[in-house]
Each structure stands twice: as C-alpha cells, then as structure tokens.
Rosetta silent file (secondary structure, phi, psi, omega in degrees, C-alpha in Angstrom):
SEQUENCE: MLIRLLLLLIALAAPLRAEEVVLGLSQDQVSISTNFDGSEIIIYGAIKRETPIPLDQPLQVIVTIAGPQEPITVRRKDRVLGIWVNAAAMDVSAAPSFYAIATSAPWGDVINEADDLRHNVSIPRRIRSIGAWSQVANPQEFIDALVRIRMKNGLYVLAEGAVDLRESTLFNTAIQMPANLTEGEYATRVFLTRGGKVVSKYETSIDVRKVGLERWLYNLSRQQPLVYGLLSLAIAIAAGWGASAAFRLMRSG
SCORE:     score description
SCORE:     0.000 S_00000001
   1 L     0.000  -42.518 -179.684   27.430    1.038  -32.520 S_00000001
   2 H   -64.361  -39.462  179.379   28.982    1.421  -29.073 S_00000001
   3 H   -63.673  -41.830  179.709   25.527    1.777  -27.457 S_00000001
   4 H   -63.588  -39.580  179.326   24.335   -1.451  -29.158 S_00000001
   5 H   -64.699  -41.243  178.433   27.425   -3.283  -27.943 S_00000001
   6 H   -63.640  -43.349  178.648   26.860   -2.089  -24.372 S_00000001
   7 H   -62.383  -39.060  178.825   23.203   -3.188  -24.473 S_00000001
   8 H   -64.757  -42.328  179.305   24.259   -6.610  -25.788 S_00000001
   9 H   -64.743  -39.454  178.332   26.819   -7.009  -22.990 S_00000001
  10 H   -64.170  -42.346 -179.881   24.219   -6.017  -20.361 S_00000001
  11 H   -64.753  -39.303  179.561   21.726   -8.544  -21.772 S_00000001
  12 H   -70.133  -31.871 -178.638   24.344  -11.293  -21.749 S_00000001
  13 H   -76.880  -24.140 -178.490   25.375  -10.424  -18.198 S_00000001
  14 L   -68.014  137.673 -178.802   21.789  -10.534  -16.876 S_00000001
  15 L   -70.296  141.804  177.002   20.910  -13.851  -15.237 S_00000001
  16 L   -72.260  138.851  177.502   18.439  -16.083  -17.048 S_00000001
  17 L   -83.270  113.901 -174.567   15.148  -16.597  -15.263 S_00000001
  18 L   -69.260  -32.518 -177.329   14.970  -20.347  -14.737 S_00000001
  19 E  -135.935  134.188  179.613   11.227  -20.365  -13.994 S_00000001
  20 E  -135.433  156.395 -177.444    8.490  -17.999  -15.163 S_00000001
  21 E   -95.461  135.081  167.716    4.714  -17.820  -14.734 S_00000001
  22 E  -113.690  114.294 -166.521    2.213  -18.143  -17.577 S_00000001
  23 E  -114.983  149.742  172.760   -1.069  -16.915  -16.076 S_00000001
  24 E  -137.475  150.279  177.971   -4.768  -16.959  -16.887 S_00000001
  25 E  -123.960  144.652  176.240   -7.827  -15.421  -15.155 S_00000001
  26 L   -65.789  -27.782  174.230  -11.449  -16.511  -15.354 S_00000001
  27 L  -159.772  142.452  177.357  -12.248  -12.796  -15.761 S_00000001
  28 L  -110.523    9.707  174.906  -10.230   -9.601  -15.791 S_00000001
  29 E  -137.961  137.220  176.458  -13.238   -7.327  -15.311 S_00000001
  30 E  -123.052  123.830 -178.820  -15.818   -7.261  -12.508 S_00000001
  31 E  -102.457  124.425  179.275  -19.031   -5.263  -13.019 S_00000001
  32 E   -96.675  111.992  177.621  -20.830   -3.980   -9.911 S_00000001
  33 L  -113.708 -177.421 -177.141  -24.571   -3.668  -10.539 S_00000001
  34 L   -64.287  -26.699 -179.734  -27.529   -3.194   -8.189 S_00000001
  35 L  -105.558   19.491 -179.446  -27.830   -6.967   -7.628 S_00000001
  36 L   -68.900  126.286  179.961  -24.075   -7.621   -7.329 S_00000001
  37 L  -125.405   26.310  179.273  -23.388  -10.041   -4.451 S_00000001
  38 L   111.492  169.862 -178.754  -19.698  -10.769   -4.987 S_00000001
  39 E  -150.514  144.364  177.069  -17.614  -12.565   -7.560 S_00000001
  40 E  -104.217  124.678  177.830  -15.274  -15.544   -7.636 S_00000001
  41 E  -102.919  121.781  176.653  -12.035  -15.116   -9.557 S_00000001
  42 E   -97.957  124.537 -179.047  -10.363  -18.326  -10.716 S_00000001
  43 E  -113.820  126.090 -178.467   -6.623  -17.954  -11.254 S_00000001
  44 E  -138.567  153.911 -178.523   -4.756  -20.668  -13.113 S_00000001
  45 E  -168.231  176.661  177.185   -1.345  -20.923  -14.647 S_00000001
  46 E  -133.104  160.801 -179.057    1.667  -22.905  -15.675 S_00000001
  47 E  -112.153  117.398 -179.855    5.365  -22.591  -14.928 S_00000001
  48 E   -90.050  133.260 -175.387    7.687  -22.249  -17.911 S_00000001
  49 E  -123.062  144.067  172.230   11.213  -23.549  -17.344 S_00000001
  50 L  -101.069  -13.906 -178.525   14.547  -23.078  -19.075 S_00000001
  51 L  -133.050  163.940  177.292   16.231  -25.679  -16.832 S_00000001
  52 L   -60.932  158.321  179.462   15.182  -28.992  -15.234 S_00000001
  53 L   -65.565  122.756  175.926   13.097  -28.897  -12.035 S_00000001
  54 L   -63.819  138.630 -176.555   15.425  -28.508   -9.021 S_00000001
  55 L   -99.875   -9.354 -174.558   15.022  -31.453   -6.659 S_00000001
  56 L   -75.543  -38.416 -178.585   16.591  -29.954   -3.538 S_00000001
  57 L  -134.278  135.752 -178.843   13.720  -27.590   -2.546 S_00000001
  58 L   -71.454  148.725  175.571   10.054  -27.723   -3.563 S_00000001
  59 E   -78.856  142.779  175.679    8.515  -24.863   -5.518 S_00000001
  60 E  -127.105  157.331 -177.615    5.764  -22.849   -3.806 S_00000001
  61 E  -127.756  135.894  173.931    3.186  -20.416   -5.213 S_00000001
  62 E  -123.770  130.357  176.905    1.655  -17.279   -3.676 S_00000001
  63 E  -118.913  130.774  178.125   -1.291  -15.479   -5.326 S_00000001
  64 E  -130.449  145.317  171.516   -2.436  -12.030   -4.137 S_00000001
  65 E  -128.953  123.897 -176.511   -5.231   -9.665   -5.185 S_00000001
  66 E  -123.223  128.765  175.595   -5.134   -6.122   -3.745 S_00000001
  67 L   -77.851  177.946 -179.730   -7.808   -3.448   -4.042 S_00000001
  68 L   -58.510  142.789  176.736   -7.086    0.284   -4.294 S_00000001
  69 E   -74.904  140.580 -179.840   -5.078    1.813   -1.446 S_00000001
  70 E  -148.341  147.463  175.986   -7.014    4.256    0.731 S_00000001
  71 E   -74.885  153.059  179.305   -6.412    6.228    3.953 S_00000001
  72 E  -154.032  147.345  176.316   -8.353    5.222    7.039 S_00000001
  73 E  -104.057  124.327  179.286   -8.614    6.285   10.677 S_00000001
  74 E  -102.138  125.105 -177.641   -8.499    3.469   13.238 S_00000001
  75 E  -113.173  146.500  176.239  -10.105    4.317   16.586 S_00000001
  76 E  -112.509  131.754  179.335   -9.826    2.557   19.918 S_00000001
  77 E   -97.185  137.787  174.613  -12.761    2.534   22.334 S_00000001
  78 E  -125.743  154.596  179.961  -12.273    2.625   26.104 S_00000001
  79 E   -90.656  118.019  179.221  -14.807    2.317   28.887 S_00000001
  80 E  -124.038  117.427 -178.843  -15.210    5.586   30.810 S_00000001
  81 L    52.973   39.564  176.578  -17.737    5.745   33.658 S_00000001
  82 L    81.393    4.359 -178.665  -19.512    2.718   32.216 S_00000001
  83 E  -121.156  134.557  177.359  -19.773    4.194   28.705 S_00000001
  84 E   -79.944  122.381 -179.587  -17.724    3.138   25.657 S_00000001
  85 E  -131.820  158.253  175.145  -16.109    6.210   24.067 S_00000001
  86 E   -72.429  118.090 -175.332  -13.449    6.849   21.407 S_00000001
  87 E  -102.155  -44.058 -178.094  -10.219    7.284   23.377 S_00000001
  88 E  -140.209  154.859 -179.012   -7.371    7.212   20.837 S_00000001
  89 E  -144.502  149.680  177.108   -7.091    7.230   17.059 S_00000001
  90 E  -133.698  131.939  177.781   -4.400    6.616   14.444 S_00000001
  91 E   -87.739  118.437  175.465   -4.445    7.735   10.816 S_00000001
  92 E   -89.044  125.566 -175.691   -3.301    4.996    8.459 S_00000001
  93 E   -62.977  -45.005 -177.651   -1.720    6.531    5.348 S_00000001
  94 E  -158.278  131.223  175.819   -2.755    3.743    2.975 S_00000001
  95 E  -141.615  140.475  179.624   -4.392    0.346    3.328 S_00000001
  96 E   -65.397  135.849  178.648   -5.834   -1.875    0.596 S_00000001
  97 L   -65.616  -26.758  176.192   -9.623   -1.774    0.494 S_00000001
  98 L  -147.986  139.377  177.632   -9.470   -5.528   -0.211 S_00000001
  99 E  -151.578  121.819 -179.910   -6.562   -7.929    0.038 S_00000001
 100 E  -125.316  137.314  177.120   -6.541  -11.684   -0.463 S_00000001
 101 E  -125.237  131.482  172.699   -3.605  -14.082   -0.288 S_00000001
 102 E  -124.779  136.797 -177.577   -3.679  -17.732   -1.355 S_00000001
 103 E  -128.269  162.442  179.213   -0.674  -20.006   -0.908 S_00000001
 104 L   -90.708   -4.953 -178.334    0.312  -23.530   -1.866 S_00000001
 105 L  -157.308  172.870  175.585    1.615  -24.316    1.650 S_00000001
 106 L   -54.218  148.782 -172.991    1.611  -22.872    5.188 S_00000001
 107 H   -53.389  -43.856 -177.805    2.812  -19.254    5.301 S_00000001
 108 H   -63.963  -17.708 -178.893    6.086  -20.032    7.062 S_00000001
 109 H   -95.385  -12.728 -172.112    7.035  -22.446    4.260 S_00000001
 110 H  -100.964  -24.749 -177.662    6.346  -20.176    1.273 S_00000001
 111 L  -155.915  143.976  178.163    8.263  -16.949    1.969 S_00000001
 112 L   -92.560  171.337 -175.930   10.884  -15.619    4.374 S_00000001
 113 H   -62.180  -40.763 -176.528   10.784  -12.313    6.262 S_00000001
 114 H   -63.367  -44.881 -179.121   13.330  -10.599    4.006 S_00000001
 115 H   -75.355  -29.196  173.392   11.444  -11.326    0.765 S_00000001
 116 H   -62.435  -43.781  178.326    8.110  -10.531    2.405 S_00000001
 117 H   -65.964  -40.910 -177.232    9.520   -7.112    3.312 S_00000001
 118 H   -66.468  -39.101 -174.107   11.033   -6.622   -0.153 S_00000001
 119 H  -105.605   -1.688 -179.754    7.848   -7.447   -2.068 S_00000001
 120 L    52.701   60.937 -174.290    5.187   -6.370    0.501 S_00000001
 121 L   -93.556  -49.731 -175.674    3.338   -9.667    0.314 S_00000001
 122 L   -67.988  162.077 -176.636    1.765  -10.272    3.754 S_00000001
 123 L   -59.371  -49.537  179.767   -1.268   -8.289    4.891 S_00000001
 124 H   -60.549  -30.981 -179.061    0.567   -6.101    7.482 S_00000001
 125 H   -69.728  -20.015 -179.662    3.256   -5.245    4.898 S_00000001
 126 H   -84.600   -8.090 -177.608    0.589   -3.747    2.604 S_00000001
 127 L  -100.358  123.929 -179.626   -0.507   -1.243    5.259 S_00000001
 128 E  -109.496  129.568  179.770    1.469    2.018    5.427 S_00000001
 129 L  -132.769   82.852 -178.570    1.258    4.255    8.487 S_00000001
 130 L   -71.528  130.467  178.624    3.635    7.198    8.089 S_00000001
 131 L    71.874   22.395 -176.568    4.272    9.051   11.352 S_00000001
 132 H   -63.645  -36.798 -177.032    2.277    6.516   13.381 S_00000001
 133 H   -65.780  -22.367  177.917    4.621    6.714   16.382 S_00000001
 134 H   -82.501  -10.091 -178.192    3.875   10.427   16.739 S_00000001
 135 L   -98.110  -43.332 -176.724    0.143    9.697   16.980 S_00000001
 136 L  -138.328  163.541 -176.910   -0.102    6.784   19.439 S_00000001
 137 L   -72.686  -39.323 -177.682    2.198    4.882   21.794 S_00000001
 138 L  -131.069   85.456 -176.598    1.802    1.476   20.131 S_00000001
 139 H   -63.667  -26.493 -178.280    0.736    1.783   16.458 S_00000001
 140 H   -62.021  -31.899  177.578    1.031   -1.974   15.860 S_00000001
 141 H   -61.456  -39.128 -179.185   -2.019   -2.527   18.074 S_00000001
 142 H   -71.860  -39.254  177.419   -4.087   -0.320   15.748 S_00000001
 143 H   -64.743  -43.033  178.183   -2.771   -2.047   12.613 S_00000001
 144 H   -61.299  -38.775  179.658   -3.540   -5.457   14.139 S_00000001
 145 H   -66.508  -40.638  177.942   -7.064   -4.242   14.982 S_00000001
 146 H   -62.040  -45.599  179.131   -7.609   -3.028   11.409 S_00000001
 147 H   -62.323  -43.769 -178.441   -6.461   -6.370    9.997 S_00000001
 148 H   -62.419  -43.749 -178.525   -8.630   -8.294   12.475 S_00000001
 149 H   -66.509  -44.023 -177.493  -11.774   -6.275   11.667 S_00000001
 150 H   -73.295  -28.580  173.600  -11.323   -6.504    7.907 S_00000001
 151 H   -67.421  -39.170  178.482  -10.580  -10.229    8.064 S_00000001
 152 H   -63.767  -34.204 -179.112  -13.821  -10.678   10.019 S_00000001
 153 L   -88.067    3.200  177.905  -15.691   -8.739    7.301 S_00000001
 154 L    78.936   11.285  179.834  -14.123  -10.807    4.513 S_00000001
 155 L   -88.285  -24.914  173.896  -12.100   -7.887    3.120 S_00000001
 156 E  -119.738  130.932 -174.835   -8.734   -9.376    4.126 S_00000001
 157 E  -136.322  133.072  169.533   -8.136  -13.078    3.485 S_00000001
 158 E  -123.393  105.658 -177.004   -5.192  -15.396    4.093 S_00000001
 159 E  -108.549   90.833  179.927   -5.952  -18.816    2.584 S_00000001
 160 L   -75.529  131.845 -179.862   -2.996  -21.085    3.337 S_00000001
 161 L    79.942    9.247 -177.250   -2.886  -24.186    1.150 S_00000001
 162 L   -83.775  -11.160  176.070   -5.619  -22.865   -1.179 S_00000001
 163 L   -90.599  122.183  178.541   -3.376  -22.987   -4.258 S_00000001
 164 E   -88.338  110.352 -178.048   -3.450  -26.414   -5.901 S_00000001
 165 E  -110.681  121.611 -176.313    0.061  -27.044   -7.286 S_00000001
 166 E  -114.326  121.729  175.511    0.553  -30.151   -9.414 S_00000001
 167 L    53.422   31.810  179.107    3.974  -31.582  -10.197 S_00000001
 168 L    54.039   28.537 -176.119    5.560  -28.134   -9.673 S_00000001
 169 L  -132.468  -46.313 -178.311    4.190  -27.164  -13.102 S_00000001
 170 E  -114.257  142.896  178.604    0.444  -26.379  -13.043 S_00000001
 171 E  -145.627  156.376  174.337   -1.436  -24.410  -10.383 S_00000001
 172 E  -158.967  155.014  176.221   -4.877  -22.948   -9.767 S_00000001
 173 E  -157.087  164.978  177.328   -6.866  -21.278   -7.011 S_00000001
 174 E  -127.504  131.217  179.672  -10.171  -19.434   -6.523 S_00000001
 175 E  -119.505  126.009 -179.209  -10.494  -16.154   -4.631 S_00000001
 176 E   -88.591  123.141  177.427  -13.882  -14.907   -3.494 S_00000001
 177 E  -101.585  127.900 -173.737  -14.387  -11.154   -3.832 S_00000001
 178 L   -73.168  175.849 -177.146  -17.151   -9.748   -1.557 S_00000001
 179 L   -73.925  -30.707 -175.300  -20.109   -7.573   -2.546 S_00000001
 180 L   -90.361   58.966 -179.624  -18.780   -4.385   -0.921 S_00000001
 181 L   -84.942  148.960  172.755  -15.905   -3.801   -3.349 S_00000001
 182 L   -90.692  140.494  177.360  -14.339   -0.412   -4.029 S_00000001
 183 L   -62.197  148.536  173.762  -14.055    0.679   -7.656 S_00000001
 184 E   140.525 -171.422  177.933  -10.616    0.622   -9.234 S_00000001
 185 E   -87.645  128.261  179.082   -7.731   -1.534  -10.417 S_00000001
 186 E  -104.304  104.279 -176.775   -7.117   -4.671   -8.355 S_00000001
 187 E   -65.801  126.805 -179.210   -3.441   -5.544   -8.585 S_00000001
 188 E  -116.002  125.016 -177.808   -2.964   -9.297   -9.047 S_00000001
 189 E  -129.019  145.094  174.037    0.434  -10.845   -8.355 S_00000001
 190 E  -125.927  126.693  178.650    1.810  -14.381   -8.510 S_00000001
 191 E  -113.581  135.127  168.689    5.077  -15.252   -6.766 S_00000001
 192 E  -103.143  131.757 -178.645    7.128  -18.402   -7.264 S_00000001
 193 E  -131.281  151.383  171.901    9.355  -19.190   -4.303 S_00000001
 194 E  -136.026  128.421 -178.979   11.987  -21.769   -3.350 S_00000001
 195 L    58.994   29.870  179.984   13.274  -22.078    0.174 S_00000001
 196 L    84.185   -4.029 -178.696   11.285  -18.972    1.092 S_00000001
 197 E  -102.320  138.446  178.174   12.975  -16.837   -1.581 S_00000001
 198 E   -74.160  122.461  179.910   11.095  -15.283   -4.496 S_00000001
 199 E  -106.417  -17.646  178.419   12.488  -16.661   -7.769 S_00000001
 200 E  -160.893  151.508 -179.204    9.901  -15.197  -10.151 S_00000001
 201 E  -141.904  141.528  176.847    6.988  -12.748  -10.099 S_00000001
 202 E  -129.558  137.427 -177.869    4.102  -12.044  -12.479 S_00000001
 203 E  -129.715  139.974  172.884    1.782   -9.014  -12.268 S_00000001
 204 E  -150.373 -166.001 -179.360   -1.533   -8.125  -13.899 S_00000001
 205 E  -150.611  158.142  175.341   -4.755   -6.409  -12.800 S_00000001
 206 E  -119.245  129.503 -177.287   -8.524   -6.853  -12.552 S_00000001
 207 E   -92.859  121.359  179.967  -10.765   -3.877  -13.367 S_00000001
 208 E  -113.135  118.226 -177.009  -13.688   -3.395  -10.958 S_00000001
 209 E  -138.261  148.590  172.325  -16.335   -0.857  -12.068 S_00000001
 210 E   -77.970  145.082  179.942  -19.924    0.080  -11.278 S_00000001
 211 L  -135.399  163.560  174.380  -22.362   -0.320  -14.176 S_00000001
 212 H    64.249 -140.735 -178.154  -25.995    0.500  -14.963 S_00000001
 213 H   -60.688  -38.110  179.300  -28.141    2.197  -12.295 S_00000001
 214 H   -59.754  -43.628  178.519  -25.416    1.729   -9.694 S_00000001
 215 H   -65.148  -43.005 -179.438  -22.968    3.668  -11.877 S_00000001
 216 H   -62.166  -45.558  179.259  -25.498    6.428  -12.591 S_00000001
 217 H   -64.869  -38.496  179.178  -26.296    6.923   -8.894 S_00000001
 218 H   -63.442  -47.431  179.235  -22.591    6.916   -8.004 S_00000001
 219 H   -63.886  -38.668  179.843  -21.798    9.584  -10.613 S_00000001
 220 H   -63.643  -41.833 -179.353  -24.827   11.629   -9.547 S_00000001
 221 H   -65.616  -29.737 -178.957  -23.735   11.599   -5.889 S_00000001
 222 H   -86.781  -39.458 -172.844  -20.250   12.835   -6.871 S_00000001
 223 H   -90.834  -33.661  179.376  -21.124   15.315   -9.628 S_00000001
 224 L  -135.297   72.982 -175.527  -24.471   16.697   -8.393 S_00000001
 225 H   -59.934  -32.876  179.744  -24.746   16.017   -4.638 S_00000001
 226 H   -65.646  -46.932  178.529  -27.713   18.394   -4.203 S_00000001
 227 H   -62.295  -41.325  179.520  -29.791   16.594   -6.851 S_00000001
 228 H   -62.316  -42.110  179.751  -28.739   13.231   -5.380 S_00000001
 229 H   -64.439  -43.011  179.407  -29.807   14.362   -1.892 S_00000001
 230 H   -65.794  -39.151  178.689  -33.204   15.608   -3.110 S_00000001
 231 H   -64.685  -42.889  178.636  -33.752   12.376   -5.067 S_00000001
 232 H   -62.054  -40.755  179.057  -32.881   10.282   -1.992 S_00000001
 233 H   -64.719  -41.892 -179.896  -35.294   12.352    0.103 S_00000001
 234 H   -64.750  -40.678  178.638  -38.080   11.935   -2.469 S_00000001
 235 H   -64.690  -41.006  179.460  -37.557    8.161   -2.595 S_00000001
 236 H   -64.175  -41.811  179.039  -37.617    7.958    1.216 S_00000001
 237 H   -64.830  -43.669 -179.857  -40.859    9.980    1.395 S_00000001
 238 H   -63.826  -40.792  179.582  -42.460    7.839   -1.338 S_00000001
 239 H   -65.972  -40.673  178.399  -41.400    4.615    0.395 S_00000001
 240 H   -64.827  -42.234  179.249  -42.781    5.867    3.742 S_00000001
 241 H   -65.404  -41.884  179.883  -46.070    6.930    2.177 S_00000001
 242 H   -62.662  -41.935  179.057  -46.374    3.593    0.352 S_00000001
 243 H   -65.714  -39.744  179.318  -45.746    1.608    3.552 S_00000001
 244 H   -65.392  -42.088  179.550  -48.272    3.731    5.452 S_00000001
 245 H   -65.083  -40.815  179.234  -50.899    3.278    2.732 S_00000001
 246 H   -64.755  -37.880 -179.945  -50.331   -0.490    2.656 S_00000001
 247 H   -67.136  -41.005  178.522  -50.659   -0.669    6.451 S_00000001
 248 H   -63.550  -40.487 -179.662  -53.943    1.307    6.389 S_00000001
 249 H   -63.496  -39.408  179.541  -55.290   -0.986    3.675 S_00000001
 250 H   -67.067  -37.747 -179.559  -54.411   -4.066    5.736 S_00000001
 251 H   -69.721  -40.547 -178.478  -56.148   -2.629    8.815 S_00000001
 252 H   -71.290  -28.256  179.277  -59.306   -1.665    6.912 S_00000001
 253 L   -77.526    0.000    0.000  -59.427   -5.101    5.279 S_00000001
C-alpha cells in the first residue's frame, strides 16, 4: 500500500507534457538489393496538446535519422618533396555511418547550445573521439574534415527549413537515404523546441537490411571468406574471358 501511494505521489509531482509528437513514417524498413539506388523516407506527424498553443514563442521541429555508429580513422595528407603522403591520423571512436537533420527553421533558431549538447543533435555532437588530444594537436580539424567529406558524399545532411510546419500542429519532411547505406537500425528522432529549448522528444527506428543476392553474398563474405574469394576470382576470370572473346569476334567480323 505504501509503495502504491509513493508511486501515485511521484506521478502527481511529475510535470505534464504540454506538447507531444504523434509520428508516422512512409516506411520503417529499407531493403538493400542488387539494384538498390537509395530510398526516400517521408516523415509526417501531428502535435498533441494538453494546453492552448503558447503565443509568445513559435514552435520549431527537428527531425534526425542516424545510421549505426562505427569507428573510423581520419588521415591528413601533406605535401612532402612534391608528393602527397599521409602525415597524421586520428582514430574516431564512433561516428554515424549516415546522419541527416531536417529543421523547420534556420539552425540558430531551432535549438540552443545547451540542449544540442544534452541531446547530441547536431552533426559534430554525434561524433565521439575519446583520447583525441593524445593523438593529434588539433582534433577538431580532423572532425571537421570528416564532416565535410561525408557531407560531400551525401552521408551527412543538414537541411535547414526542410520541415514543413503548418499552424504549429502538422509537420512533414522527406529525407533522402543514399545507395551506400550500412546495415542496421537507423535511429529516428523528432524534437519539438521553443525558444531553442527542447520541450518534447519522440524516438523510433528504421530497419535497413540487405536482401536477396546482396544478402547471400554479404553472408558468404563474412562466414566463408575463402569460398567468397574463389567465387570472386572465378567471376573475374569469366568476365575477362567473355570480354576478350567478344573483342576477337568484333575484330574478325
């Protein structure tokens, strides 16, 4: 009886969430096959309220999709005697293989530094580099380079203003996922913010898996690497012989 009373008091003392997200996805599974060339995920939702819409500060929405975390080595090239060589390297403990952010307004208007740090929302906040200062003099340069390269390759995306928010109640956005996705769970988060502060958060995930021939080859390369290597060699020899035979036929014709 005493435990029930304590739980009731705790529930009554907890603050009511004035605004919450009701979310939908166009798909919660992505299948990678041999002809997979990317996928567009449409995210849409509504905001459920227990109180009237506050008029003092506008509501903003942030949507993020993050691929599996993985370690990576970032190398810097320097020119030595006219030749570009690897001069310094930093091991990044964990970085998302894919990370996309869509916002309803410019970045500076949707979240402040403190809440960005607390929830790890921005791209640099998702990258962890434990012991980086013991590896290189300025680790931030390497992190910036990693972000720049992956943004260029479409693996990191910051789409400011890409979330369509209507009457502070309904929202939707579309995030393009590239062809070179890593298998795994893609954490999907939606943040509601006011005055740069996070007032509500919703989390779900998208499952990305290889299927068909792509899945079979992937499993073969992991479980029987020798067989996979011999098969790859046989395919390469057959392709070379076929190209040579076709070339001879064209010359004789």
